[in-house]
Amino acid sequence: MDTAASQSSSSSSSIMFYDFLDKMRNPASLNLVKSIKSFIVSFQFSSANPENDSKRVQEFFSTMEAAIMEHPLWAGATDDEFDCSMEGLEKYIMTKLFSRTFAISPEDVKIDQEISEKIHLLQSFLRPEHLDIPPFLQNEASWLLAEKELQKINAFRAPREKLHCIMSCCRIINNLLLNASMSENHVPGGADDFLPVLIYVTIKANPPQLHSNLKYIQLYRRQEKMVSEPAYYFTNLVSAKSFIGQLDAKSLSMDEIEFEESMQAAKLDSKVSQVEASQAQTDPIFSTRMRGMKTNIDGRSNYPYMEAEPGELTVEDVERLLSLYKDVVTKYSSLCRAVRHRSATRTEPSLPVPKGRDDILLQLEGQAQMIREEKAEVSDTPKDAEALSAQKVDGFQFNLM
């Protein structure tokens, strides 16, 4: 249902845009076209400053809104028709200025990369229960729909369409939570239920350039449209992004040592994947051999170079082996540090005393006596050997005590 609504909204957006373009092609709108083109050219040649740029764009939208309202082409137009024209104007302007306004700051690019990398690590071990999402609200199969909507955000350039991806994602989550609450007779918890699920969906989706997309919408979406439901959902995703950026063990229902170990393991896996990807680019044959690693039926390994002789190795093989060696040493050192840290912070639990100890001791005594008697019947066992055997049994009894 939400997917159908998303497609309907996308179609509606296209109709609005082409309707706006049709009006701009009318000779009567020549003055409006000149104003729009003049603004675009002057904006593109000015130095970038996100805050000032946002102010300029918003002021231009207000100026054009007044001009369109008074223009003869819109005489007798309904509020919806007028709003469609303004949406078309926003899309046209921001599509033209997209490369000049989206992710232009090195700091924004850095934040995007850091968030994406952190989310990639969290994806390998984070579970809904770590965010205190109740079991009856967990529905990962259906959450996939929300994830896919959020992942579409980079497919669009207009702020309205990017915001629509966020709203579609949030509406799916909200509907699923309402249905789950109704089936369990649970009073909906509002943001207390919604935000943890949105955080989890965002982590699973790992939408591209999340920070830059949110900043772009905030700066260039028409301000009068950032109210009510769009503002609520947008604010929640901003909160989710901030939470993920600052996330640590204390933010989750997870042991701190377990969290650190999981993050370290995820980093190692990520590094191995990067090495393999690099090798795949430089040597497709080597990549194929690495992917073909497996164990034969007789237990022998098919790892590269296992069956090679020294004289068969080339200079390139030595370079690859050195790279693999360094990776193994790095991984081994990290694991050793993790084990030492774990040993230092966790005490070894004592072995429990077995139940029925007296019964066990009596049984062992009986078995020892039977052994001594059998040995006496078969051969003349020396007294000192028999005594030594008894000492061993007594010693075993002492260890059990």
C-alpha positions as a Markdown table, in Angstrom:
| # | Residue | x | y | z |
|---|---|---|---|---|
| 1 | Met | 0.0 | 0.0 | 0.0 |
| 2 | Asp | 2.8 | 2.4 | 0.9 |
| 3 | Thr | 4.8 | 1.4 | -2.1 |
| 4 | Ala | 1.7 | 2.1 | -4.3 |
| 5 | Ala | 1.4 | 5.5 | -2.6 |
| 6 | Ser | 5.1 | 6.2 | -3.3 |
| 7 | Gln | 4.7 | 5.4 | -7.0 |
| 8 | Ser | 1.6 | 7.6 | -7.1 |
| 9 | Ser | 3.4 | 10.5 | -5.5 |
| 10 | Ser | 6.3 | 10.1 | -7.9 |
| 11 | Ser | 3.9 | 10.2 | -10.8 |
| 12 | Ser | 2.2 | 13.3 | -9.4 |
| 13 | Ser | 5.5 | 15.0 | -9.0 |
| 14 | Ser | 6.3 | 14.4 | -12.6 |
| 15 | Ile | 3.0 | 15.8 | -13.7 |
| 16 | Met | 3.5 | 19.0 | -11.6 |
| 17 | Phe | 6.9 | 19.5 | -13.0 |
| 18 | Tyr | 5.9 | 19.1 | -16.6 |
| 19 | Asp | 2.9 | 21.3 | -16.1 |
| 20 | Phe | 5.2 | 24.0 | -14.7 |
| 21 | Leu | 7.5 | 23.7 | -17.7 |
| 22 | Asp | 4.6 | 24.0 | -20.1 |
| 23 | Lys | 3.6 | 27.3 | -18.5 |
| 24 | Met | 7.2 | 28.5 | -18.7 |
| 25 | Arg | 7.2 | 27.8 | -22.4 |
| 26 | Asn | 4.2 | 30.1 | -22.9 |
| 27 | Pro | 5.4 | 33.5 | -24.4 |
| 28 | Ala | 3.5 | 35.3 | -21.7 |
| 29 | Ser | 5.9 | 33.9 | -19.0 |
| 30 | Leu | 9.0 | 35.4 | -20.6 |
| 31 | Asn | 9.8 | 37.8 | -17.7 |
| 32 | Leu | 9.5 | 34.9 | -15.3 |
| 33 | Val | 11.9 | 32.7 | -17.4 |
| 34 | Lys | 14.4 | 35.6 | -17.5 |
| 35 | Ser | 14.3 | 36.0 | -13.7 |
| 36 | Ile | 14.8 | 32.3 | -13.2 |
| 37 | Lys | 17.8 | 32.0 | -15.6 |
| 38 | Ser | 19.4 | 35.1 | -14.3 |
| 39 | Phe | 19.2 | 33.8 | -10.7 |
| 40 | Ile | 20.7 | 30.4 | -11.8 |
| 41 | Val | 23.7 | 32.0 | -13.6 |
| 42 | Ser | 24.5 | 34.4 | -10.8 |
| 43 | Phe | 24.2 | 31.7 | -8.2 |
| 44 | Gln | 26.5 | 29.3 | -10.1 |
| 45 | Phe | 29.3 | 31.9 | -10.3 |
| 46 | Ser | 29.1 | 32.9 | -6.7 |
| 47 | Ser | 31.4 | 31.4 | -4.0 |
| 48 | Ala | 29.9 | 28.5 | -2.1 |
| 49 | Asn | 28.5 | 29.2 | 1.4 |
| 50 | Pro | 25.8 | 26.8 | 2.5 |
| 51 | Glu | 24.1 | 29.1 | 5.0 |
| 52 | Asn | 24.1 | 32.1 | 2.6 |
| 53 | Asp | 23.2 | 30.0 | -0.3 |
| 54 | Ser | 20.1 | 28.7 | 1.5 |
| 55 | Lys | 19.1 | 32.2 | 2.4 |
| 56 | Arg | 19.4 | 33.3 | -1.2 |
| 57 | Val | 17.4 | 30.4 | -2.5 |
| 58 | Gln | 14.6 | 30.8 | 0.0 |
| 59 | Glu | 14.4 | 34.5 | -0.7 |
| 60 | Phe | 14.2 | 33.8 | -4.5 |
| 61 | Phe | 11.3 | 31.3 | -3.9 |
| 62 | Ser | 9.4 | 34.0 | -1.9 |
| 63 | Thr | 10.0 | 36.6 | -4.7 |
| 64 | Met | 8.9 | 34.2 | -7.4 |
| 65 | Glu | 5.8 | 33.1 | -5.4 |
| 66 | Ala | 4.6 | 36.7 | -5.3 |
| 67 | Ala | 5.3 | 37.1 | -9.0 |
| 68 | Ile | 3.5 | 33.9 | -10.0 |
| 69 | Met | 0.5 | 34.8 | -7.9 |
| 70 | Glu | 0.1 | 38.1 | -9.7 |
| 71 | His | 0.8 | 36.6 | -13.2 |
| 72 | Pro | -2.1 | 36.4 | -15.7 |
| 73 | Leu | -1.2 | 32.7 | -16.5 |
| 74 | Trp | -2.3 | 31.8 | -12.9 |
| 75 | Ala | -5.4 | 34.0 | -12.8 |
| 76 | Gly | -8.2 | 31.9 | -11.3 |
| 77 | Ala | -5.8 | 29.1 | -10.4 |
| 78 | Thr | -6.7 | 27.0 | -7.3 |
| 79 | Asp | -4.5 | 26.8 | -4.3 |
| 80 | Asp | -3.4 | 23.3 | -5.4 |
| 81 | Glu | -2.6 | 24.4 | -8.9 |
| 82 | Phe | -0.6 | 27.3 | -7.6 |
| 83 | Asp | 1.2 | 25.0 | -5.1 |
| 84 | Cys | 2.0 | 22.6 | -8.0 |
| 85 | Ser | 3.7 | 25.4 | -9.9 |
| 86 | Met | 5.8 | 26.3 | -6.9 |
| 87 | Glu | 6.8 | 22.7 | -6.4 |
| 88 | Gly | 7.8 | 22.6 | -10.1 |
| 89 | Leu | 9.8 | 25.8 | -9.6 |
| 90 | Glu | 11.7 | 24.3 | -6.7 |
| 91 | Lys | 12.5 | 21.2 | -8.6 |
| 92 | Tyr | 13.7 | 23.1 | -11.7 |
| 93 | Ile | 15.9 | 25.5 | -9.7 |
| 94 | Met | 17.5 | 22.8 | -7.4 |
| 95 | Thr | 18.0 | 20.4 | -10.3 |
| 96 | Lys | 20.0 | 23.0 | -12.1 |
| 97 | Leu | 22.0 | 24.0 | -8.9 |
| 98 | Phe | 22.4 | 20.4 | -7.6 |
| 99 | Ser | 26.1 | 20.1 | -8.3 |
| 100 | Arg | 26.7 | 23.5 | -6.7 |
| 101 | Thr | 24.7 | 22.9 | -3.5 |
| 102 | Phe | 24.9 | 19.2 | -2.7 |
| 103 | Ala | 27.8 | 17.8 | -0.6 |
| 104 | Ile | 30.2 | 20.6 | -1.6 |
| 105 | Ser | 31.9 | 20.9 | 1.8 |
| 106 | Pro | 34.9 | 18.6 | 2.5 |
| 107 | Glu | 33.6 | 18.4 | 6.0 |
| 108 | Asp | 30.2 | 17.1 | 4.8 |
| 109 | Val | 31.9 | 14.5 | 2.7 |
| 110 | Lys | 34.0 | 13.3 | 5.6 |
| 111 | Ile | 31.0 | 13.0 | 7.9 |
| 112 | Asp | 29.1 | 11.0 | 5.2 |
| 113 | Gln | 32.0 | 8.6 | 4.9 |
| 114 | Glu | 32.4 | 8.2 | 8.7 |
| 115 | Ile | 28.7 | 7.5 | 9.2 |
| 116 | Ser | 28.6 | 5.1 | 6.3 |
| 117 | Glu | 31.6 | 3.2 | 7.6 |
| 118 | Lys | 30.3 | 3.0 | 11.1 |
| 119 | Ile | 26.9 | 1.8 | 10.0 |
| 120 | His | 28.7 | -0.9 | 7.9 |
| 121 | Leu | 30.4 | -2.2 | 11.0 |
| 122 | Leu | 27.2 | -2.1 | 13.1 |
| 123 | Gln | 25.3 | -4.1 | 10.4 |
| 124 | Ser | 27.4 | -7.2 | 11.1 |
| 125 | Phe | 26.2 | -7.6 | 14.7 |
| 126 | Leu | 23.5 | -5.2 | 15.8 |
| 127 | Arg | 20.1 | -6.7 | 16.6 |
| 128 | Pro | 16.7 | -5.1 | 17.4 |
| 129 | Glu | 17.0 | -6.2 | 21.0 |
| 130 | His | 20.1 | -4.1 | 21.4 |
| 131 | Leu | 17.9 | -1.1 | 20.8 |
| 132 | Asp | 15.3 | -2.4 | 23.3 |
| 133 | Ile | 12.7 | -3.0 | 20.5 |
| 134 | Pro | 10.1 | -5.4 | 22.0 |
| 135 | Pro | 9.8 | -8.8 | 20.3 |
| 136 | Phe | 6.2 | -8.2 | 19.3 |
| 137 | Leu | 7.2 | -5.0 | 17.4 |
| 138 | Gln | 10.1 | -6.7 | 15.5 |
| 139 | Asn | 9.2 | -7.4 | 11.9 |
| 140 | Glu | 12.5 | -7.4 | 9.9 |
| 141 | Ala | 10.9 | -8.8 | 6.8 |
| 142 | Ser | 8.5 | -6.0 | 6.5 |
| 143 | Trp | 11.1 | -3.4 | 7.5 |
| 144 | Leu | 12.9 | -4.2 | 4.2 |
| 145 | Leu | 10.2 | -2.1 | 2.5 |
| 146 | Ala | 11.1 | 0.9 | 4.6 |
| 147 | Glu | 14.8 | 0.3 | 4.0 |
| 148 | Lys | 14.3 | 0.2 | 0.3 |
| 149 | Glu | 12.5 | 3.6 | 0.4 |
| 150 | Leu | 15.3 | 5.2 | 2.3 |
| 151 | Gln | 17.9 | 3.8 | 0.0 |
| 152 | Lys | 16.2 | 5.6 | -2.9 |
| 153 | Ile | 17.1 | 9.0 | -1.5 |
| 154 | Asn | 20.2 | 9.5 | -3.8 |
| 155 | Ala | 18.2 | 8.7 | -6.9 |
| 156 | Phe | 16.6 | 12.2 | -6.8 |
| 157 | Arg | 17.9 | 15.8 | -6.9 |
| 158 | Ala | 14.9 | 17.8 | -5.8 |
| 159 | Pro | 14.6 | 18.4 | -2.0 |
| 160 | Arg | 10.9 | 17.5 | -2.1 |
| 161 | Glu | 11.5 | 14.1 | -3.7 |
| 162 | Lys | 14.3 | 13.3 | -1.3 |
| 163 | Leu | 12.1 | 14.2 | 1.6 |
| 164 | His | 9.4 | 12.0 | 0.2 |
| 165 | Cys | 11.7 | 9.0 | 0.4 |
| 166 | Ile | 12.1 | 9.7 | 4.1 |
| 167 | Met | 8.4 | 10.1 | 4.6 |
| 168 | Ser | 7.6 | 6.8 | 2.7 |
| 169 | Cys | 10.1 | 5.0 | 4.9 |
| 170 | Cys | 8.7 | 6.5 | 8.1 |
| 171 | Arg | 5.0 | 5.8 | 7.1 |
| 172 | Ile | 5.8 | 2.2 | 6.5 |
| 173 | Ile | 7.4 | 1.9 | 10.0 |
| 174 | Asn | 4.6 | 3.8 | 11.6 |
| 175 | Asn | 1.9 | 1.6 | 10.0 |
| 176 | Leu | 3.7 | -1.6 | 11.0 |
| 177 | Leu | 4.0 | -0.4 | 14.6 |
| 178 | Leu | 0.3 | 0.5 | 14.7 |
| 179 | Asn | -0.7 | -2.9 | 13.4 |
| 180 | Ala | 1.5 | -4.7 | 15.8 |
| 181 | Ser | 0.3 | -2.7 | 18.7 |
| 182 | Met | -3.4 | -3.4 | 17.8 |
| 183 | Ser | -2.8 | -7.1 | 17.5 |
| 184 | Glu | -1.0 | -7.2 | 21.0 |
| 185 | Asn | -3.4 | -4.8 | 22.7 |
| 186 | His | -0.4 | -2.6 | 23.3 |
| 187 | Val | -0.8 | 1.2 | 23.7 |
| 188 | Pro | 1.3 | 2.8 | 21.0 |
| 189 | Gly | 4.4 | 4.4 | 22.5 |
| 190 | Gly | 4.8 | 7.1 | 20.0 |
| 191 | Ala | 8.4 | 8.2 | 19.5 |
| 192 | Asp | 9.5 | 5.7 | 22.2 |
| 193 | Asp | 8.5 | 2.9 | 19.8 |
| 194 | Phe | 9.1 | 4.7 | 16.5 |
| 195 | Leu | 12.6 | 6.1 | 16.9 |
| 196 | Pro | 14.4 | 2.8 | 17.9 |
| 197 | Val | 12.9 | 1.1 | 14.9 |
| 198 | Leu | 13.8 | 4.0 | 12.6 |
| 199 | Ile | 17.4 | 3.8 | 13.9 |
| 200 | Tyr | 17.6 | 0.1 | 13.2 |
| 201 | Val | 16.1 | 0.5 | 9.7 |
| 202 | Thr | 18.6 | 3.3 | 9.0 |
| 203 | Ile | 21.5 | 1.1 | 10.0 |
| 204 | Lys | 20.2 | -1.8 | 7.9 |
| 205 | Ala | 19.6 | 0.5 | 4.9 |
| 206 | Asn | 22.8 | 2.5 | 5.2 |
| 207 | Pro | 21.5 | 5.2 | 2.9 |
| 208 | Pro | 24.2 | 6.9 | 0.8 |
| 209 | Gln | 25.4 | 10.3 | 1.9 |
| 210 | Leu | 22.9 | 10.5 | 4.7 |
| 211 | His | 24.3 | 13.6 | 6.3 |
| 212 | Ser | 24.5 | 15.5 | 3.1 |
| 213 | Asn | 21.0 | 14.5 | 2.0 |
| 214 | Leu | 19.6 | 15.7 | 5.4 |
| 215 | Lys | 21.5 | 19.0 | 5.2 |
| 216 | Tyr | 20.4 | 19.5 | 1.6 |
| 217 | Ile | 16.7 | 19.0 | 2.4 |
| 218 | Gln | 17.0 | 21.3 | 5.5 |
| 219 | Leu | 18.6 | 24.1 | 3.5 |
| 220 | Tyr | 16.7 | 24.0 | 0.2 |
| 221 | Arg | 13.3 | 22.6 | 0.8 |
| 222 | Arg | 10.8 | 25.4 | 0.8 |
| 223 | Gln | 10.4 | 26.4 | 4.5 |
| 224 | Glu | 6.6 | 26.5 | 4.5 |
| 225 | Lys | 6.6 | 22.8 | 3.5 |
| 226 | Met | 8.8 | 21.8 | 6.5 |
| 227 | Val | 5.9 | 21.5 | 8.9 |
| 228 | Ser | 3.5 | 18.9 | 10.4 |
| 229 | Glu | 4.1 | 15.3 | 9.3 |
| 230 | Pro | 7.1 | 16.1 | 7.0 |
| 231 | Ala | 8.9 | 18.0 | 9.8 |
| 232 | Tyr | 8.2 | 15.3 | 12.4 |
| 233 | Tyr | 9.6 | 12.5 | 10.2 |
| 234 | Phe | 12.5 | 14.6 | 9.1 |
| 235 | Thr | 13.4 | 15.5 | 12.6 |
| 236 | Asn | 13.3 | 11.9 | 13.7 |
| 237 | Leu | 15.7 | 10.8 | 11.0 |
| 238 | Val | 18.0 | 13.7 | 12.0 |
| 239 | Ser | 17.9 | 12.3 | 15.5 |
| 240 | Ala | 18.6 | 8.8 | 14.3 |
| 241 | Lys | 21.6 | 10.0 | 12.4 |
| 242 | Ser | 23.0 | 11.8 | 15.5 |
| 243 | Phe | 22.4 | 8.7 | 17.6 |
| 244 | Ile | 24.3 | 6.5 | 15.2 |
| 245 | Gly | 27.1 | 9.0 | 15.0 |
| 246 | Gln | 27.6 | 9.0 | 18.7 |
| 247 | Leu | 26.6 | 5.3 | 19.3 |
| 248 | Asp | 28.7 | 3.3 | 21.7 |
| 249 | Ala | 28.2 | 0.4 | 24.2 |
| 250 | Lys | 26.4 | 2.7 | 26.6 |
| 251 | Ser | 23.9 | 3.6 | 24.0 |
| 252 | Leu | 22.8 | -0.1 | 23.6 |
| 253 | Ser | 21.6 | -2.9 | 25.7 |
| 254 | Met | 24.9 | -4.7 | 25.2 |
| 255 | Asp | 27.9 | -5.5 | 27.3 |
| 256 | Glu | 30.7 | -3.0 | 26.7 |
| 257 | Ile | 33.4 | -5.7 | 26.1 |
| 258 | Glu | 31.1 | -7.6 | 23.7 |
| 259 | Phe | 30.5 | -4.3 | 21.8 |
| 260 | Glu | 34.2 | -3.6 | 21.5 |
| 261 | Glu | 35.0 | -7.1 | 20.4 |
| 262 | Ser | 32.2 | -7.1 | 17.9 |
| 263 | Met | 33.4 | -3.7 | 16.4 |
| 264 | Gln | 37.0 | -5.0 | 16.2 |
| 265 | Ala | 35.9 | -8.2 | 14.5 |
| 266 | Ala | 33.8 | -6.2 | 12.0 |
| 267 | Lys | 36.8 | -3.9 | 11.3 |
| 268 | Leu | 39.0 | -6.9 | 10.6 |
| 269 | Asp | 36.4 | -8.4 | 8.3 |
| 270 | Ser | 36.0 | -5.1 | 6.5 |
| 271 | Lys | 39.8 | -4.8 | 6.1 |
| 272 | Val | 40.0 | -8.3 | 4.7 |
| 273 | Ser | 37.2 | -7.5 | 2.2 |
| 274 | Gln | 39.1 | -4.4 | 1.1 |
| 275 | Val | 42.3 | -6.4 | 0.5 |
| 276 | Glu | 40.4 | -9.0 | -1.5 |
| 277 | Ala | 38.6 | -6.2 | -3.5 |
| 278 | Ser | 42.0 | -4.6 | -4.2 |
| 279 | Gln | 43.5 | -8.0 | -5.3 |
| 280 | Ala | 40.4 | -8.6 | -7.5 |
| 281 | Gln | 41.1 | -5.3 | -9.3 |
| 282 | Thr | 44.8 | -5.9 | -9.8 |
| 283 | Asp | 44.6 | -9.7 | -10.4 |
| 284 | Pro | 41.3 | -11.3 | -11.4 |
| 285 | Ile | 42.9 | -14.8 | -11.5 |
| 286 | Phe | 44.2 | -14.4 | -7.9 |
| 287 | Ser | 40.8 | -13.3 | -6.8 |
| 288 | Thr | 39.2 | -16.4 | -8.4 |
| 289 | Arg | 41.7 | -18.6 | -6.6 |
| 290 | Met | 40.9 | -16.9 | -3.3 |
| 291 | Arg | 37.2 | -17.2 | -3.7 |
| 292 | Gly | 37.7 | -20.9 | -4.6 |
| 293 | Met | 39.3 | -21.7 | -1.2 |
| 294 | Lys | 37.6 | -24.7 | 0.4 |
| 295 | Thr | 38.3 | -28.0 | 2.1 |
| 296 | Asn | 38.5 | -31.3 | 0.2 |
| 297 | Ile | 36.7 | -34.5 | 1.3 |
| 298 | Asp | 40.1 | -35.8 | 2.6 |
| 299 | Gly | 40.5 | -32.7 | 4.8 |
| 300 | Arg | 43.3 | -31.1 | 2.8 |
| 301 | Ser | 43.1 | -27.4 | 2.1 |
| 302 | Asn | 42.8 | -25.7 | -1.3 |
| 303 | Tyr | 44.4 | -22.4 | -0.1 |
| 304 | Pro | 46.6 | -20.7 | -2.7 |
| 305 | Tyr | 50.3 | -21.7 | -2.7 |
| 306 | Met | 49.7 | -24.7 | -0.3 |
| 307 | Glu | 50.9 | -27.1 | -2.9 |
| 308 | Ala | 53.5 | -24.7 | -4.5 |
| 309 | Glu | 57.2 | -25.3 | -4.4 |
| 310 | Pro | 59.7 | -22.4 | -3.7 |
| 311 | Gly | 60.9 | -22.4 | -7.3 |
| 312 | Glu | 57.4 | -22.0 | -8.6 |
| 313 | Leu | 56.8 | -18.6 | -6.9 |
| 314 | Thr | 57.1 | -15.4 | -8.9 |
| 315 | Val | 57.9 | -11.9 | -7.7 |
| 316 | Glu | 54.2 | -11.1 | -7.8 |
| 317 | Asp | 53.4 | -14.2 | -5.7 |
| 318 | Val | 55.9 | -13.0 | -3.1 |
| 319 | Glu | 54.3 | -9.6 | -3.0 |
| 320 | Arg | 50.8 | -11.2 | -2.5 |
| 321 | Leu | 52.1 | -13.5 | 0.2 |
| 322 | Leu | 53.7 | -10.6 | 2.0 |
| 323 | Ser | 50.4 | -8.7 | 1.9 |
| 324 | Leu | 48.5 | -11.7 | 3.2 |
| 325 | Tyr | 51.2 | -12.2 | 5.9 |
| 326 | Lys | 50.8 | -8.7 | 7.2 |
| 327 | Asp | 47.1 | -9.1 | 7.3 |
| 328 | Val | 47.3 | -12.3 | 9.3 |
| 329 | Val | 49.8 | -10.7 | 11.7 |
| 330 | Thr | 47.5 | -7.7 | 12.2 |
| 331 | Lys | 44.5 | -9.9 | 12.8 |
| 332 | Tyr | 46.4 | -12.2 | 15.2 |
| 333 | Ser | 47.7 | -9.2 | 17.2 |
| 334 | Ser | 44.3 | -7.7 | 17.5 |
| 335 | Leu | 42.8 | -11.1 | 18.6 |
| 336 | Cys | 45.6 | -11.4 | 21.2 |
| 337 | Arg | 44.9 | -8.0 | 22.6 |
| 338 | Ala | 41.2 | -8.8 | 22.8 |
| 339 | Val | 41.9 | -12.1 | 24.6 |
| 340 | Arg | 44.3 | -10.4 | 27.1 |
| 341 | His | 41.8 | -7.6 | 27.7 |
| 342 | Arg | 39.1 | -10.1 | 28.3 |
| 343 | Ser | 41.2 | -12.2 | 30.6 |
| 344 | Ala | 42.1 | -9.2 | 32.6 |
| 345 | Thr | 38.6 | -7.9 | 33.0 |
| 346 | Arg | 36.8 | -11.2 | 33.6 |
| 347 | Thr | 37.4 | -13.6 | 36.4 |
| 348 | Glu | 37.5 | -17.3 | 35.7 |
| 349 | Pro | 34.4 | -19.0 | 37.1 |
| 350 | Ser | 35.1 | -21.7 | 39.6 |
| 351 | Leu | 34.1 | -25.3 | 38.7 |
| 352 | Pro | 30.9 | -26.4 | 40.4 |
| 353 | Val | 31.2 | -29.2 | 43.0 |
| 354 | Pro | 29.5 | -32.2 | 41.5 |
| 355 | Lys | 26.4 | -33.5 | 43.1 |
| 356 | Gly | 26.4 | -36.9 | 44.8 |
| 357 | Arg | 30.2 | -36.6 | 45.6 |
| 358 | Asp | 30.1 | -39.2 | 48.3 |
| 359 | Asp | 28.4 | -41.7 | 45.8 |
| 360 | Ile | 31.2 | -41.0 | 43.3 |
| 361 | Leu | 33.9 | -41.5 | 45.8 |
| 362 | Leu | 32.4 | -44.8 | 47.0 |
| 363 | Gln | 32.1 | -46.0 | 43.4 |
| 364 | Leu | 35.7 | -45.1 | 42.7 |
| 365 | Glu | 36.8 | -46.9 | 45.9 |
| 366 | Gly | 34.9 | -50.0 | 44.9 |
| 367 | Gln | 36.5 | -50.0 | 41.4 |
| 368 | Ala | 40.0 | -49.5 | 42.8 |
| 369 | Gln | 39.4 | -52.5 | 45.2 |
| 370 | Met | 38.2 | -54.7 | 42.3 |
| 371 | Ile | 41.3 | -53.8 | 40.3 |
| 372 | Arg | 43.6 | -54.7 | 43.2 |
| 373 | Glu | 41.8 | -58.0 | 43.8 |
| 374 | Glu | 42.0 | -58.9 | 40.1 |
| 375 | Lys | 45.7 | -58.2 | 40.0 |
| 376 | Ala | 46.3 | -60.3 | 43.1 |
| 377 | Glu | 44.6 | -63.3 | 41.4 |
| 378 | Val | 46.5 | -63.0 | 38.2 |
| 379 | Ser | 50.0 | -62.4 | 39.6 |
| 380 | Asp | 51.8 | -61.8 | 42.8 |
| 381 | Thr | 51.7 | -58.0 | 42.8 |
| 382 | Pro | 54.5 | -56.5 | 45.0 |
| 383 | Lys | 53.2 | -54.7 | 48.1 |
| 384 | Asp | 55.0 | -51.5 | 47.1 |
| 385 | Ala | 53.2 | -51.5 | 43.7 |
| 386 | Glu | 49.9 | -52.1 | 45.4 |
| 387 | Ala | 50.6 | -49.3 | 47.7 |
| 388 | Leu | 51.5 | -47.0 | 44.8 |
| 389 | Ser | 48.2 | -47.9 | 43.1 |
| 390 | Ala | 46.3 | -47.1 | 46.3 |
| 391 | Gln | 48.1 | -43.8 | 46.5 |
| 392 | Lys | 47.1 | -42.9 | 43.0 |
| 393 | Val | 43.5 | -43.7 | 43.8 |
| 394 | Asp | 43.7 | -41.7 | 47.0 |
| 395 | Gly | 45.3 | -38.8 | 45.1 |
| 396 | Phe | 42.4 | -38.9 | 42.6 |
| 397 | Gln | 40.0 | -38.8 | 45.5 |
| 398 | Phe | 41.8 | -35.7 | 46.9 |
| 399 | Asn | 41.5 | -33.9 | 43.6 |
| 400 | Leu | 37.8 | -34.5 | 43.6 |
| 401 | Met | 37.4 | -33.2 | 47.1 |
